[in-house]
C-alpha cells in the first residue's frame, strides 16, 4: 500500500499545474 501511495505522489508531483487544474475542474462538476 505504501508503494502505491508513493507512485501516486510521484505522478502528482510530475503533473503540470495546467493538468492539475483540468482534473480539479472535472472533479468539481
PDB file of C-alpha atoms in Angstrom:
ATOM      1  CA  UNK A   1       0.000   0.000   0.000  1.00  0.00           C
ATOM      2  CA  UNK A   2       2.862   2.376   0.788  1.00  0.00           C
ATOM      3  CA  UNK A   3       4.415   1.783  -2.628  1.00  0.00           C
ATOM      4  CA  UNK A   4       1.149   2.676  -4.335  1.00  0.00           C
ATOM      5  CA  UNK A   5       0.956   5.893  -2.325  1.00  0.00           C
ATOM      6  CA  UNK A   6       4.483   6.822  -3.369  1.00  0.00           C
ATOM      7  CA  UNK A   7       3.635   6.201  -7.028  1.00  0.00           C
ATOM      8  CA  UNK A   8       0.579   8.446  -6.770  1.00  0.00           C
ATOM      9  CA  UNK A   9       2.587  11.206  -5.087  1.00  0.00           C
ATOM     10  CA  UNK A  10       5.251  10.920  -7.772  1.00  0.00           C
ATOM     11  CA  UNK A  11       2.672  11.286 -10.540  1.00  0.00           C
ATOM     12  CA  UNK A  12       1.047  14.258  -8.805  1.00  0.00           C
ATOM     13  CA  UNK A  13       4.424  15.961  -8.448  1.00  0.00           C
ATOM     14  CA  UNK A  14       5.285  15.333 -12.119  1.00  0.00           C
ATOM     15  CA  UNK A  15       1.920  16.648 -13.292  1.00  0.00           C
ATOM     16  CA  UNK A  16       1.868  20.196 -14.563  1.00  0.00           C
ATOM     17  CA  UNK A  17      -0.286  22.850 -12.895  1.00  0.00           C
ATOM     18  CA  UNK A  18      -2.394  23.004 -16.061  1.00  0.00           C
ATOM     19  CA  UNK A  19      -3.162  19.291 -15.975  1.00  0.00           C
ATOM     20  CA  UNK A  20      -3.988  19.505 -12.263  1.00  0.00           C
ATOM     21  CA  UNK A  21      -6.353  22.433 -12.909  1.00  0.00           C
ATOM     22  CA  UNK A  22      -8.206  20.467 -15.605  1.00  0.00           C
ATOM     23  CA  UNK A  23      -8.620  17.445 -13.321  1.00  0.00           C
ATOM     24  CA  UNK A  24      -9.765  19.654 -10.435  1.00  0.00           C
ATOM     25  CA  UNK A  25     -12.373  21.332 -12.634  1.00  0.00           C
ATOM     26  CA  UNK A  26     -13.676  17.956 -13.821  1.00  0.00           C
ATOM     27  CA  UNK A  27     -13.868  16.674 -10.248  1.00  0.00           C
ATOM     28  CA  UNK A  28     -15.707  19.809  -9.102  1.00  0.00           C
ATOM     29  CA  UNK A  29     -18.529  19.326 -11.603  1.00  0.00           C
TER      30      UNK A  29
END
